[in-house]
Amino acid sequence: GAVVSQHPSRVICKSGTSVKIECRSLDFQATTMFWYRQFPKKSLMLMATSNEGSKATYEQGVEKDKFLINHASLTLSTLTVTSAHPEDSSFYICSARGWGNEQFFGPGTRLTVL
Amino acid sequence: GQQVMQIPQYQHVQEGEDFTTYCNSSTTLSNIQWYKQRPGGHPVFLIQLVKSGEVKKQKRLTFQFGEAKKNSSLHITATQTTDVGTYFCAGSPSYDKVIFGPGTSLSVIP
């Protein structure tokens, strides 16, 4: 399958700072990428759908001003957690939609906010 | 709202036993996908089912899509320790919408 990378894999930051997470499709172009949040032993919670060249579509309850998404090119989407707080600590995973509507997931980013 | 449910939440089996997880949607789906997430890993795409009543096999794994396109199942024959992980179904009520089920966590006792 296609390869999706995420950077960084782990990040620890102080409360009030902003953190940027990058999601890249390495061997294919992805017009649509998804951002998920996953709590321990829980399912994937879709946060937003990122479309290249247009504004992201956020799921109900997800603050767009707090979780800034930019899909600048067909291979890169970024998620910025602004003014992070301890409750934002989580596992953030991105995925890129493939040609057959399947999703290829990145390895995830473990965010810890102190 | 639209929901995708999965049962059971957890399943512990002896190695060699069969395993089945069931997925049910509150609405008709255009397709359904299955993913596997190993402990500490990320979800990996297994398969997509599109047609009503479709059955697909991948070695010891059998996937079914219900006639009404609202339910699906994943059956593993003769489980092995490498099957350990959480299996998620993901339903698409429309092309641009994917809803993940809560997952079934499988433990295999050697």
GROMACS .gro file of N, CA, C and O in nm, chain A residues 18-112:
model
  380
   18SER      N    1   0.218   2.626   2.103
   18SER     CA    2   0.154   2.566   1.985
   18SER      C    3   0.243   2.457   1.928
   18SER      O    4   0.365   2.466   1.933
   19VAL      N    5   0.180   2.357   1.874
   19VAL     CA    6   0.253   2.242   1.818
   19VAL      C    7   0.202   2.215   1.678
   19VAL      O    8   0.081   2.208   1.656
   20LYS      N    9   0.294   2.197   1.584
   20LYS     CA   10   0.257   2.166   1.446
   20LYS      C   11   0.293   2.021   1.415
   20LYS      O   12   0.405   1.977   1.441
   21ILE      N   13   0.197   1.952   1.354
   21ILE     CA   14   0.219   1.813   1.314
   21ILE      C   15   0.204   1.805   1.162
   21ILE      O   16   0.107   1.858   1.107
   22GLU      N   17   0.300   1.740   1.098
   22GLU     CA   18   0.297   1.729   0.951
   22GLU      C   19   0.257   1.589   0.908
   22GLU      O   20   0.297   1.490   0.969
   23CYS      N   21   0.179   1.583   0.803
   23CYS     CA   22   0.136   1.457   0.744
   23CYS      C   23   0.170   1.461   0.596
   23CYS      O   24   0.125   1.551   0.526
   24ARG      N   25   0.247   1.364   0.550
   24ARG     CA   26   0.289   1.361   0.410
   24ARG      C   27   0.255   1.228   0.344
   24ARG      O   28   0.278   1.122   0.402
   25SER      N   29   0.202   1.235   0.223
   25SER     CA   30   0.188   1.115   0.143
   25SER      C   31   0.314   1.106   0.058
   25SER      O   32   0.346   1.198  -0.016
   26LEU      N   33   0.386   0.996   0.071
   26LEU     CA   34   0.520   0.988   0.015
   26LEU      C   35   0.523   0.941  -0.131
   26LEU      O   36   0.614   0.978  -0.205
   27ASP      N   37   0.432   0.860  -0.171
   27ASP     CA   38   0.442   0.805  -0.306
   27ASP      C   39   0.313   0.820  -0.386
   27ASP      O   40   0.294   0.752  -0.487
   28PHE      N   41   0.226   0.907  -0.341
   28PHE     CA   42   0.106   0.935  -0.419
   28PHE      C   43   0.052   1.072  -0.380
   28PHE      O   44   0.087   1.126  -0.275
   29GLN      N   45  -0.033   1.126  -0.465
   29GLN     CA   46  -0.092   1.256  -0.437
   29GLN      C   47  -0.228   1.237  -0.371
   29GLN      O   48  -0.309   1.157  -0.417
   30ALA      N   49  -0.250   1.309  -0.265
   30ALA     CA   50  -0.373   1.293  -0.188
   30ALA      C   51  -0.449   1.425  -0.185
   30ALA      O   52  -0.406   1.520  -0.120
   31THR      N   53  -0.560   1.429  -0.255
   31THR     CA   54  -0.640   1.551  -0.251
   31THR      C   55  -0.714   1.564  -0.119
   31THR      O   56  -0.752   1.673  -0.079
   32THR      N   57  -0.734   1.451  -0.052
   32THR     CA   58  -0.805   1.452   0.074
   32THR      C   59  -0.725   1.380   0.181
   32THR      O   60  -0.680   1.268   0.160
   33MET      N   61  -0.708   1.446   0.292
   33MET     CA   62  -0.645   1.385   0.409
   33MET      C   63  -0.737   1.403   0.528
   33MET      O   64  -0.819   1.496   0.532
   34PHE      N   65  -0.724   1.314   0.623
   34PHE     CA   66  -0.809   1.317   0.741
   34PHE      C   67  -0.721   1.327   0.866
   34PHE      O   68  -0.612   1.271   0.871
   35TRP      N   69  -0.773   1.396   0.965
   35TRP     CA   70  -0.705   1.403   1.094
   35TRP      C   71  -0.794   1.340   1.200
   35TRP      O   72  -0.912   1.374   1.213
   36TYR      N   73  -0.733   1.249   1.276
   36TYR     CA   74  -0.805   1.177   1.381
   36TYR      C   75  -0.734   1.198   1.514
   36TYR      O   76  -0.614   1.225   1.520
   37ARG      N   77  -0.812   1.175   1.617
   37ARG     CA   78  -0.758   1.173   1.752
   37ARG      C   79  -0.797   1.038   1.812
   37ARG      O   80  -0.910   0.991   1.791
   38GLN      N   81  -0.704   0.976   1.882
   38GLN     CA   82  -0.734   0.845   1.939
   38GLN      C   83  -0.688   0.843   2.084
   38GLN      O   84  -0.572   0.868   2.115
   39PHE      N   85  -0.783   0.812   2.174
   39PHE     CA   86  -0.751   0.796   2.315
   39PHE      C   87  -0.715   0.649   2.340
   39PHE      O   88  -0.753   0.562   2.263
   40PRO      N   89  -0.642   0.624   2.448
   40PRO     CA   90  -0.595   0.487   2.475
   40PRO      C   91  -0.708   0.384   2.471
   40PRO      O   92  -0.813   0.402   2.532
   41LYS      N   93  -0.686   0.280   2.393
   41LYS     CA   94  -0.780   0.169   2.380
   41LYS      C   95  -0.917   0.215   2.331
   41LYS      O   96  -1.019   0.152   2.361
   42LYS      N   97  -0.919   0.321   2.256
   42LYS     CA   98  -1.044   0.374   2.202
   42LYS      C   99  -1.037   0.381   2.050
   42LYS      O  100  -0.932   0.360   1.991
   43SER      N  101  -1.152   0.410   1.991
   43SER     CA  102  -1.157   0.418   1.846
   43SER      C  103  -1.101   0.550   1.795
   43SER      O  104  -1.061   0.637   1.872
   44LEU      N  105  -1.101   0.564   1.666
   44LEU     CA  106  -1.053   0.685   1.601
   44LEU      C  107  -1.166   0.787   1.596
   44LEU      O  108  -1.275   0.759   1.548
   45MET      N  109  -1.137   0.907   1.644
   45MET     CA  110  -1.235   1.014   1.639
   45MET      C  111  -1.195   1.111   1.529
   45MET      O  112  -1.091   1.176   1.539
   46LEU      N  113  -1.276   1.119   1.426
   46LEU     CA  114  -1.245   1.210   1.316
   46LEU      C  115  -1.256   1.353   1.364
   46LEU      O  116  -1.359   1.393   1.420
   47MET      N  117  -1.150   1.430   1.341
   47MET     CA  118  -1.150   1.571   1.380
   47MET      C  119  -1.189   1.658   1.261
   47MET      O  120  -1.270   1.750   1.275
   48ALA      N  121  -1.127   1.631   1.147
   48ALA     CA  122  -1.151   1.717   1.032
   48ALA      C  123  -1.107   1.647   0.904
   48ALA      O  124  -1.023   1.557   0.906
   49THR      N  125  -1.166   1.693   0.795
   49THR     CA  126  -1.127   1.648   0.663
   49THR      C  127  -1.055   1.762   0.594
   49THR      O  128  -1.107   1.874   0.587
   50SER      N  129  -0.936   1.732   0.546
   50SER     CA  130  -0.851   1.835   0.487
   50SER      C  131  -0.848   1.816   0.335
   50SER      O  132  -0.811   1.710   0.286
   51ASN      N  133  -0.889   1.919   0.262
   51ASN     CA  134  -0.890   1.913   0.116
   51ASN      C  135  -0.788   2.012   0.060
   51ASN      O  136  -0.785   2.127   0.100
   52GLU      N  137  -0.707   1.965  -0.032
   52GLU     CA  138  -0.603   2.048  -0.090
   52GLU      C  139  -0.662   2.171  -0.156
   52GLU      O  140  -0.755   2.160  -0.237
   53GLY      N  141  -0.612   2.286  -0.118
   53GLY     CA  142  -0.653   2.410  -0.181
   53GLY      C  143  -0.782   2.470  -0.127
   53GLY      O  144  -0.828   2.572  -0.179
   54SER      N  145  -0.841   2.409  -0.027
   54SER     CA  146  -0.963   2.466   0.029
   54SER      C  147  -0.963   2.450   0.181
   54SER      O  148  -0.875   2.385   0.237
   55LYS      N  149  -1.062   2.511   0.243
   55LYS     CA  150  -1.068   2.505   0.389
   55LYS      C  151  -1.106   2.365   0.436
   55LYS      O  152  -1.181   2.294   0.371
   56ALA      N  153  -1.054   2.332   0.553
   56ALA     CA  154  -1.086   2.202   0.610
   56ALA      C  155  -1.230   2.199   0.660
   56ALA      O  156  -1.287   2.302   0.696
   57THR      N  157  -1.285   2.081   0.660
   57THR     CA  158  -1.420   2.059   0.714
   57THR      C  159  -1.406   1.996   0.850
   57THR      O  160  -1.355   1.885   0.863
   58TYR      N  161  -1.454   2.064   0.953
   58TYR     CA  162  -1.438   2.017   1.090
   58TYR      C  163  -1.562   1.942   1.136
   58TYR      O  164  -1.675   1.978   1.101
   59GLU      N  165  -1.539   1.841   1.218
   59GLU     CA  166  -1.650   1.767   1.277
   59GLU      C  167  -1.710   1.847   1.392
   59GLU      O  168  -1.644   1.936   1.450
   60GLN      N  169  -1.832   1.815   1.422
   60GLN     CA  170  -1.902   1.885   1.529
   60GLN      C  171  -1.825   1.871   1.660
   60GLN      O  172  -1.783   1.762   1.697
   61GLY      N  173  -1.809   1.983   1.730
   61GLY     CA  174  -1.741   1.981   1.858
   61GLY      C  175  -1.592   2.006   1.849
   61GLY      O  176  -1.527   2.019   1.953
   62VAL      N  177  -1.536   2.010   1.731
   62VAL     CA  178  -1.393   2.035   1.715
   62VAL      C  179  -1.372   2.183   1.684
   62VAL      O  180  -1.429   2.235   1.587
   63GLU      N  181  -1.294   2.249   1.766
   63GLU     CA  182  -1.273   2.393   1.749
   63GLU      C  183  -1.174   2.420   1.636
   63GLU      O  184  -1.056   2.386   1.647
   64LYS      N  185  -1.220   2.486   1.533
   64LYS     CA  186  -1.133   2.511   1.418
   64LYS      C  187  -1.025   2.613   1.449
   64LYS      O  188  -0.919   2.613   1.385
   65ASP      N  189  -1.049   2.701   1.545
   65ASP     CA  190  -0.947   2.799   1.580
   65ASP      C  191  -0.839   2.740   1.670
   65ASP      O  192  -0.732   2.797   1.684
   66LYS      N  193  -0.870   2.627   1.729
   66LYS     CA  194  -0.772   2.562   1.815
   66LYS      C  195  -0.690   2.460   1.736
   66LYS      O  196  -0.571   2.444   1.759
   67PHE      N  197  -0.755   2.392   1.646
   67PHE     CA  198  -0.689   2.291   1.563
   67PHE      C  199  -0.685   2.341   1.419
   67PHE      O  200  -0.777   2.319   1.341
   68LEU      N  201  -0.578   2.411   1.387
   68LEU     CA  202  -0.565   2.472   1.255
   68LEU      C  203  -0.511   2.370   1.155
   68LEU      O  204  -0.410   2.307   1.178
   69ILE      N  205  -0.582   2.356   1.044
   69ILE     CA  206  -0.541   2.260   0.942
   69ILE      C  207  -0.512   2.334   0.813
   69ILE      O  208  -0.590   2.418   0.769
   70ASN      N  209  -0.398   2.299   0.754
   70ASN     CA  210  -0.358   2.355   0.627
   70ASN      C  211  -0.316   2.244   0.533
   70ASN      O  212  -0.236   2.160   0.568
   71HIS      N  213  -0.375   2.243   0.414
   71HIS     CA  214  -0.342   2.140   0.315
   71HIS      C  215  -0.281   2.211   0.195
   71HIS      O  216  -0.348   2.236   0.095
   72ALA      N  217  -0.154   2.245   0.209
   72ALA     CA  218  -0.089   2.335   0.114
   72ALA      C  219  -0.058   2.271  -0.019
   72ALA      O  220  -0.048   2.340  -0.121
   73SER      N  221  -0.039   2.141  -0.021
   73SER     CA  222  -0.006   2.074  -0.146
   73SER      C  223  -0.072   1.936  -0.149
   73SER      O  224  -0.134   1.895  -0.051
   74LEU      N  225  -0.056   1.867  -0.260
   74LEU     CA  226  -0.119   1.737  -0.274
   74LEU      C  227  -0.051   1.629  -0.192
   74LEU      O  228  -0.096   1.515  -0.189
   75THR      N  229   0.060   1.663  -0.128
   75THR     CA  230   0.131   1.563  -0.048
   75THR      C  231   0.151   1.605   0.096
   75THR      O  232   0.212   1.532   0.174
   76LEU      N  233   0.100   1.721   0.135
   76LEU     CA  234   0.127   1.769   0.271
   76LEU      C  235   0.005   1.835   0.333
   76LEU      O  236  -0.058   1.923   0.275
   77SER      N  237  -0.028   1.789   0.453
   77SER     CA  238  -0.129   1.856   0.536
   77SER      C  239  -0.068   1.875   0.674
   77SER      O  240   0.007   1.789   0.722
   78THR      N  241  -0.099   1.988   0.736
   78THR     CA  242  -0.046   2.013   0.870
   78THR      C  243  -0.160   2.042   0.967
   78THR      O  244  -0.262   2.102   0.930
   79LEU      N  245  -0.141   1.997   1.088
   79LEU     CA  246  -0.234   2.024   1.199
   79LEU      C  247  -0.157   2.100   1.305
   79LEU      O  248  -0.053   2.051   1.352
   80THR      N  249  -0.205   2.217   1.339
   80THR     CA  250  -0.142   2.295   1.445
   80THR      C  251  -0.236   2.303   1.565
   80THR      O  252  -0.349   2.352   1.551
   81VAL      N  253  -0.189   2.253   1.676
   81VAL     CA  254  -0.265   2.262   1.801
   81VAL      C  255  -0.221   2.391   1.868
   81VAL      O  256  -0.106   2.404   1.912
   82THR      N  257  -0.309   2.489   1.871
   82THR     CA  258  -0.272   2.619   1.924
   82THR      C  259  -0.303   2.628   2.074
   82THR      O  260  -0.400   2.570   2.121
   83SER      N  261  -0.216   2.700   2.145
   83SER     CA  262  -0.233   2.718   2.289
   83SER      C  263  -0.273   2.585   2.355
   83SER      O  264  -0.380   2.572   2.415
   84ALA      N  265  -0.184   2.490   2.342
   84ALA     CA  266  -0.214   2.354   2.390
   84ALA      C  267  -0.230   2.349   2.542
   84ALA      O  268  -0.162   2.422   2.616
   85HIS      N  269  -0.320   2.264   2.585
   85HIS     CA  270  -0.343   2.241   2.728
   85HIS      C  271  -0.335   2.092   2.756
   85HIS      O  272  -0.346   2.011   2.663
   86PRO      N  273  -0.318   2.054   2.881
   86PRO     CA  274  -0.303   1.910   2.912
   86PRO      C  275  -0.415   1.824   2.856
   86PRO      O  276  -0.390   1.709   2.817
   87GLU      N  277  -0.536   1.876   2.847
   87GLU     CA  278  -0.647   1.795   2.793
   87GLU      C  279  -0.633   1.768   2.644
   87GLU      O  280  -0.706   1.687   2.588
   88ASP      N  281  -0.540   1.840   2.578
   88ASP     CA  282  -0.514   1.814   2.436
   88ASP      C  283  -0.417   1.698   2.417
   88ASP      O  284  -0.394   1.656   2.302
   89SER      N  285  -0.359   1.651   2.524
   89SER     CA  286  -0.267   1.538   2.515
   89SER      C  287  -0.342   1.418   2.457
   89SER      O  288  -0.449   1.380   2.506
   90SER      N  289  -0.284   1.360   2.354
   90SER     CA  290  -0.353   1.250   2.286
   90SER      C  291  -0.263   1.195   2.176
   90SER      O  292  -0.151   1.241   2.157
   91PHE      N  293  -0.315   1.097   2.107
   91PHE     CA  294  -0.250   1.038   1.990
   91PHE      C  295  -0.322   1.092   1.868
   91PHE      O  296  -0.442   1.070   1.852
   92TYR      N  297  -0.250   1.167   1.785
   92TYR     CA  298  -0.310   1.226   1.666
   92TYR      C  299  -0.261   1.148   1.543
   92TYR      O  300  -0.140   1.129   1.525
   93ILE      N  301  -0.356   1.103   1.463
   93ILE     CA  302  -0.321   1.024   1.344
   93ILE      C  303  -0.382   1.090   1.220
   93ILE      O  304  -0.498   1.132   1.223
   94CYS      N  305  -0.303   1.095   1.115
   94CYS     CA  306  -0.356   1.145   0.989
   94CYS      C  307  -0.371   1.027   0.893
   94CYS      O  308  -0.311   0.921   0.912
   95SER      N  309  -0.453   1.047   0.794
   95SER     CA  310  -0.463   0.948   0.687
   95SER      C  311  -0.482   1.021   0.555
   95SER      O  312  -0.528   1.135   0.552
   96ALA      N  313  -0.444   0.954   0.448
   96ALA     CA  314  -0.462   1.010   0.314
   96ALA      C  315  -0.553   0.916   0.237
   96ALA      O  316  -0.538   0.793   0.244
   97ARG      N  317  -0.646   0.975   0.166
   97ARG     CA  318  -0.738   0.891   0.090
   97ARG      C  319  -0.671   0.843  -0.037
   97ARG      O  320  -0.611   0.922  -0.111
   98GLY      N  321  -0.683   0.713  -0.060
   98GLY     CA  322  -0.627   0.654  -0.180
   98GLY      C  323  -0.721   0.661  -0.297
   98GLY      O  324  -0.829   0.717  -0.288
   99TRP      N  325  -0.681   0.600  -0.406
   99TRP     CA  326  -0.757   0.606  -0.530
   99TRP      C  327  -0.887   0.528  -0.522
   99TRP      O  328  -0.981   0.555  -0.595
  100GLY      N  329  -0.894   0.431  -0.432
  100GLY     CA  330  -1.015   0.351  -0.420
  100GLY      C  331  -1.097   0.385  -0.297
  100GLY      O  332  -1.180   0.308  -0.253
  101ASN      N  333  -1.077   0.501  -0.240
  101ASN     CA  334  -1.148   0.550  -0.120
  101ASN      C  335  -1.094   0.489   0.009
  101ASN      O  336  -1.142   0.520   0.116
  102GLU      N  337  -0.996   0.399  -0.001
  102GLU     CA  338  -0.938   0.348   0.123
  102GLU      C  339  -0.849   0.456   0.185
  102GLU      O  340  -0.814   0.553   0.120
  103GLN      N  341  -0.817   0.439   0.311
  103GLN     CA  342  -0.734   0.537   0.380
  103GLN      C  343  -0.602   0.473   0.419
  103GLN      O  344  -0.598   0.362   0.472
  104PHE      N  345  -0.495   0.546   0.394
  104PHE     CA  346  -0.361   0.503   0.435
  104PHE      C  347  -0.319   0.592   0.552
  104PHE      O  348  -0.312   0.713   0.539
  105PHE      N  349  -0.293   0.528   0.663
  105PHE     CA  350  -0.267   0.601   0.785
  105PHE      C  351  -0.119   0.628   0.807
  105PHE      O  352  -0.033   0.545   0.773
  106GLY      N  353  -0.091   0.743   0.867
  106GLY     CA  354   0.043   0.772   0.915
  106GLY      C  355   0.067   0.699   1.045
  106GLY      O  356  -0.026   0.642   1.104
  107PRO      N  357   0.189   0.701   1.095
  107PRO     CA  358   0.224   0.629   1.218
  107PRO      C  359   0.175   0.697   1.344
  107PRO      O  360   0.184   0.639   1.452
  108GLY      N  361   0.124   0.819   1.333
  108GLY     CA  362   0.070   0.888   1.449
  108GLY      C  363   0.171   0.975   1.521
  108GLY      O  364   0.293   0.958   1.507
  109THR      N  365   0.119   1.071   1.596
  109THR     CA  366   0.200   1.161   1.678
  109THR      C  367   0.147   1.160   1.820
  109THR      O  368   0.029   1.188   1.841
  110ARG      N  369   0.233   1.127   1.914
  110ARG     CA  370   0.194   1.127   2.055
  110ARG      C  371   0.224   1.264   2.113
  110ARG      O  372   0.339   1.303   2.124
  111LEU      N  373   0.120   1.340   2.146
  111LEU     CA  374   0.136   1.473   2.202
  111LEU      C  375   0.112   1.468   2.353
  111LEU      O  376   0.009   1.418   2.398
  112THR      N  377   0.209   1.520   2.427
  112THR     CA  378   0.196   1.534   2.572
  112THR      C  379   0.213   1.680   2.608
  112THR      O  380   0.315   1.741   2.576
   0.00000   0.00000   0.00000
